[in-house]
């Protein structure tokens, strides 16, 4: 916790963010932005994204002033950002791999096996690309911009949406006989 930021800013930030945890809440923003990019009436989708961001900012600014809010997020980024790693990135990469191994090893194996053996037929799944963007971009952005925080086991849950969703889509797209072989 940043001690130079008033306590009510921390309390507010925990209650308003979209992820319910201690993260920045990139998932709703990136998900909405991705949908806005691929939807036909993109103007309507972008208006929805802007309204959601405006509502969140409005809620924040009714409790704290803008300077306190900016100081809070600067402090959070200083603690969790991708710069200033004393031991280099390898310790963090190792922790991320351990978390995914502990949480999702069977799912990763199913996705890899089906993905490598049936990749041509999987490319015909409708909306697979959109799903990968919506579920994968928040994880990628967290790794890029909040790398020191990405090793936290809570962040692994965000990657689980992509892995479990892909496994489900892959298994649903295969014929029943092929699913038995995979499992």
Tab-separated table of C-alpha atoms in Angstrom:
chain	number	residue	atom	x	y	z
A	1	UNK	CA	0.000	0.000	0.000
A	2	UNK	CA	1.274	3.465	-0.842
A	3	UNK	CA	1.577	5.385	2.418
A	4	UNK	CA	1.639	8.839	0.828
A	5	UNK	CA	-1.877	8.327	-0.550
A	6	UNK	CA	-4.885	8.772	1.772
A	7	UNK	CA	-6.453	5.561	3.069
A	8	UNK	CA	-9.869	6.289	1.529
A	9	UNK	CA	-8.287	6.245	-1.950
A	10	UNK	CA	-7.075	2.678	-1.371
A	11	UNK	CA	-10.481	1.667	-0.026
A	12	UNK	CA	-12.282	3.219	-2.982
A	13	UNK	CA	-9.938	1.659	-5.527
A	14	UNK	CA	-10.561	-1.815	-4.120
A	15	UNK	CA	-14.317	-1.368	-4.453
A	16	UNK	CA	-14.606	0.277	-7.870
A	17	UNK	CA	-12.198	-1.723	-10.029
A	18	UNK	CA	-13.548	-4.382	-12.353
A	19	UNK	CA	-11.433	-7.316	-11.186
A	20	UNK	CA	-12.473	-7.432	-7.520
A	21	UNK	CA	-8.888	-7.968	-6.433
A	22	UNK	CA	-5.849	-5.844	-6.070
A	23	UNK	CA	-5.127	-5.469	-9.788
A	24	UNK	CA	-5.733	-2.619	-12.152
A	25	UNK	CA	-8.819	-4.069	-13.806
A	26	UNK	CA	-7.591	-4.340	-17.384
A	27	UNK	CA	-9.943	-7.189	-18.274
A	28	UNK	CA	-13.176	-5.218	-18.673
A	29	UNK	CA	-11.478	-2.384	-20.531
A	30	UNK	CA	-9.537	-4.594	-22.945
A	31	UNK	CA	-12.514	-6.896	-23.459
A	32	UNK	CA	-14.806	-4.010	-24.330
A	33	UNK	CA	-12.192	-2.389	-26.551
A	34	UNK	CA	-11.623	-5.653	-28.441
A	35	UNK	CA	-15.333	-6.125	-28.968
A	36	UNK	CA	-15.482	-2.537	-30.183
A	37	UNK	CA	-12.776	-3.268	-32.746
A	38	UNK	CA	-14.500	-6.329	-34.209
A	39	UNK	CA	-18.144	-5.329	-33.972
A	40	UNK	CA	-19.949	-3.982	-36.999
A	41	UNK	CA	-21.351	-0.793	-35.464
A	42	UNK	CA	-17.994	0.119	-33.907
A	43	UNK	CA	-19.182	3.624	-32.988
A	44	UNK	CA	-21.813	2.201	-30.626
A	45	UNK	CA	-19.278	-0.102	-28.986
A	46	UNK	CA	-16.746	2.707	-28.540
A	47	UNK	CA	-19.419	4.911	-26.995
A	48	UNK	CA	-20.126	2.111	-24.503
A	49	UNK	CA	-16.416	1.865	-23.640
A	50	UNK	CA	-16.150	5.631	-23.147
A	51	UNK	CA	-19.299	5.698	-20.998
A	52	UNK	CA	-17.928	2.886	-18.801
A	53	UNK	CA	-14.618	4.715	-18.343
A	54	UNK	CA	-16.409	7.997	-17.679
A	55	UNK	CA	-18.659	6.380	-15.072
A	56	UNK	CA	-15.675	4.824	-13.275
A	57	UNK	CA	-13.815	8.147	-13.274
A	58	UNK	CA	-16.922	9.975	-12.072
A	59	UNK	CA	-17.292	7.503	-9.175
A	60	UNK	CA	-13.643	7.927	-8.196
A	61	UNK	CA	-13.722	11.709	-8.357
A	62	UNK	CA	-16.754	11.918	-6.061
A	63	UNK	CA	-14.637	10.471	-3.258
A	64	UNK	CA	-11.134	11.778	-3.950
A	65	UNK	CA	-9.598	14.568	-5.930
A	66	UNK	CA	-7.780	13.939	-9.201
A	67	UNK	CA	-4.297	14.534	-7.736
A	68	UNK	CA	-4.812	11.860	-5.070
A	69	UNK	CA	-6.118	9.440	-7.665
A	70	UNK	CA	-3.120	10.009	-9.944
A	71	UNK	CA	-0.736	9.655	-6.974
A	72	UNK	CA	-2.406	6.367	-6.031
A	73	UNK	CA	-1.997	4.862	-9.494
A	74	UNK	CA	1.572	6.123	-9.802
A	75	UNK	CA	2.378	4.359	-6.561
A	76	UNK	CA	0.687	1.140	-7.670
A	77	UNK	CA	2.557	1.186	-10.955
A	78	UNK	CA	5.867	1.841	-9.159
A	79	UNK	CA	5.291	-1.317	-7.118
A	80	UNK	CA	3.901	-3.523	-9.912
A	81	UNK	CA	5.251	-2.090	-13.139
A	82	UNK	CA	7.577	-3.803	-15.570
A	83	UNK	CA	10.623	-1.683	-14.791
A	84	UNK	CA	13.144	-1.735	-11.966
A	85	UNK	CA	13.407	-5.500	-11.451
A	86	UNK	CA	16.461	-6.064	-9.274
A	87	UNK	CA	16.848	-9.763	-10.084
A	88	UNK	CA	15.917	-9.555	-13.761
A	89	UNK	CA	12.885	-11.085	-15.483
A	90	UNK	CA	13.843	-14.767	-15.129
A	91	UNK	CA	12.692	-15.122	-11.529
A	92	UNK	CA	9.325	-13.662	-12.502
A	93	UNK	CA	8.984	-15.855	-15.610
A	94	UNK	CA	9.768	-18.903	-13.486
A	95	UNK	CA	7.046	-17.942	-10.991
A	96	UNK	CA	4.497	-17.427	-13.773
A	97	UNK	CA	5.298	-20.868	-15.221
A	98	UNK	CA	5.030	-22.481	-11.777
A	99	UNK	CA	1.635	-20.861	-11.196
A	100	UNK	CA	0.297	-22.059	-14.554
A	101	UNK	CA	1.713	-25.541	-13.966
A	102	UNK	CA	0.085	-25.787	-10.537
A	103	UNK	CA	-3.248	-24.341	-11.629
A	104	UNK	CA	-3.743	-25.502	-15.198
A	105	UNK	CA	-1.362	-28.305	-16.215
A	106	UNK	CA	-4.113	-30.741	-17.366
A	107	UNK	CA	-5.873	-27.962	-19.290
A	108	UNK	CA	-2.608	-26.792	-20.877
A	109	UNK	CA	-1.855	-30.355	-21.981
A	110	UNK	CA	-5.310	-30.771	-23.552
A	111	UNK	CA	-5.053	-27.409	-25.374
A	112	UNK	CA	-1.536	-28.190	-26.608
A	113	UNK	CA	-2.400	-31.741	-27.709
A	114	UNK	CA	-5.557	-30.768	-29.572
A	115	UNK	CA	-3.987	-27.571	-30.898
A	116	UNK	CA	-0.953	-29.367	-32.301
A	117	UNK	CA	-2.772	-32.393	-33.726
A	118	UNK	CA	-5.946	-30.744	-35.064
A	119	UNK	CA	-4.859	-27.180	-35.769
A	120	UNK	CA	-6.267	-27.057	-39.301
A	121	UNK	CA	-9.784	-28.010	-38.255
A	122	UNK	CA	-9.607	-25.697	-35.238
A	123	UNK	CA	-9.001	-22.692	-37.477
A	124	UNK	CA	-12.576	-23.085	-38.752
A	125	UNK	CA	-14.096	-22.452	-35.311
A	126	UNK	CA	-16.243	-19.333	-35.604
A	127	UNK	CA	-15.191	-16.447	-33.354
A	128	UNK	CA	-12.050	-18.232	-32.160
A	129	UNK	CA	-9.897	-15.210	-33.020
A	130	UNK	CA	-12.230	-12.825	-31.213
A	131	UNK	CA	-12.274	-15.099	-28.170
A	132	UNK	CA	-8.480	-15.261	-28.088
A	133	UNK	CA	-8.288	-11.459	-28.304
A	134	UNK	CA	-10.882	-10.825	-25.599
A	135	UNK	CA	-9.525	-13.466	-23.221
A	136	UNK	CA	-5.829	-13.170	-24.050
A	137	UNK	CA	-5.142	-9.437	-24.375
A	138	UNK	CA	-5.739	-8.634	-20.684
A	139	UNK	CA	-3.214	-11.304	-19.722
A	140	UNK	CA	-0.718	-10.094	-22.314
A	141	UNK	CA	-1.090	-6.466	-21.212
A	142	UNK	CA	-0.628	-7.471	-17.596
A	143	UNK	CA	2.581	-9.291	-18.495
A	144	UNK	CA	3.824	-6.298	-20.485
A	145	UNK	CA	2.889	-3.438	-18.171
A	146	UNK	CA	2.598	-5.040	-14.720
A	147	UNK	CA	5.202	-7.751	-15.044
A	148	UNK	CA	6.271	-7.757	-11.397
A	149	UNK	CA	2.652	-8.393	-10.411
A	150	UNK	CA	2.038	-11.020	-13.117
A	151	UNK	CA	3.747	-13.683	-10.995
A	152	UNK	CA	1.034	-13.383	-8.361
A	153	UNK	CA	-1.215	-16.438	-8.319
A	154	UNK	CA	-4.324	-14.252	-8.637
A	155	UNK	CA	-3.104	-13.102	-12.058
A	156	UNK	CA	-2.965	-16.713	-13.171
A	157	UNK	CA	-6.756	-16.843	-12.847
A	158	UNK	CA	-7.050	-14.342	-15.700
A	159	UNK	CA	-5.079	-16.691	-17.952
A	160	UNK	CA	-7.398	-19.513	-16.928
A	161	UNK	CA	-10.253	-17.895	-18.835
A	162	UNK	CA	-8.262	-18.230	-22.061
A	163	UNK	CA	-7.018	-21.759	-21.343
A	164	UNK	CA	-10.307	-23.233	-20.104
A	165	UNK	CA	-12.336	-21.462	-22.788
A	166	UNK	CA	-9.999	-22.700	-25.520
A	167	UNK	CA	-10.079	-26.241	-24.147
A	168	UNK	CA	-13.875	-26.174	-24.055
A	169	UNK	CA	-14.143	-24.779	-27.580
A	170	UNK	CA	-11.644	-27.294	-28.902
A	171	UNK	CA	-13.372	-30.255	-27.244
A	172	UNK	CA	-16.828	-29.070	-28.359
A	173	UNK	CA	-15.667	-28.757	-31.941
A	174	UNK	CA	-14.249	-32.296	-32.142
A	175	UNK	CA	-16.317	-35.395	-32.856
A	176	UNK	CA	-17.173	-37.535	-29.768
A	177	UNK	CA	-14.734	-40.285	-30.832
A	178	UNK	CA	-11.905	-37.740	-31.096
A	179	UNK	CA	-12.714	-36.310	-27.657
A	180	UNK	CA	-12.322	-39.774	-26.071
A	181	UNK	CA	-8.889	-40.110	-27.660
A	182	UNK	CA	-7.842	-36.701	-26.317
A	183	UNK	CA	-9.014	-37.384	-22.785
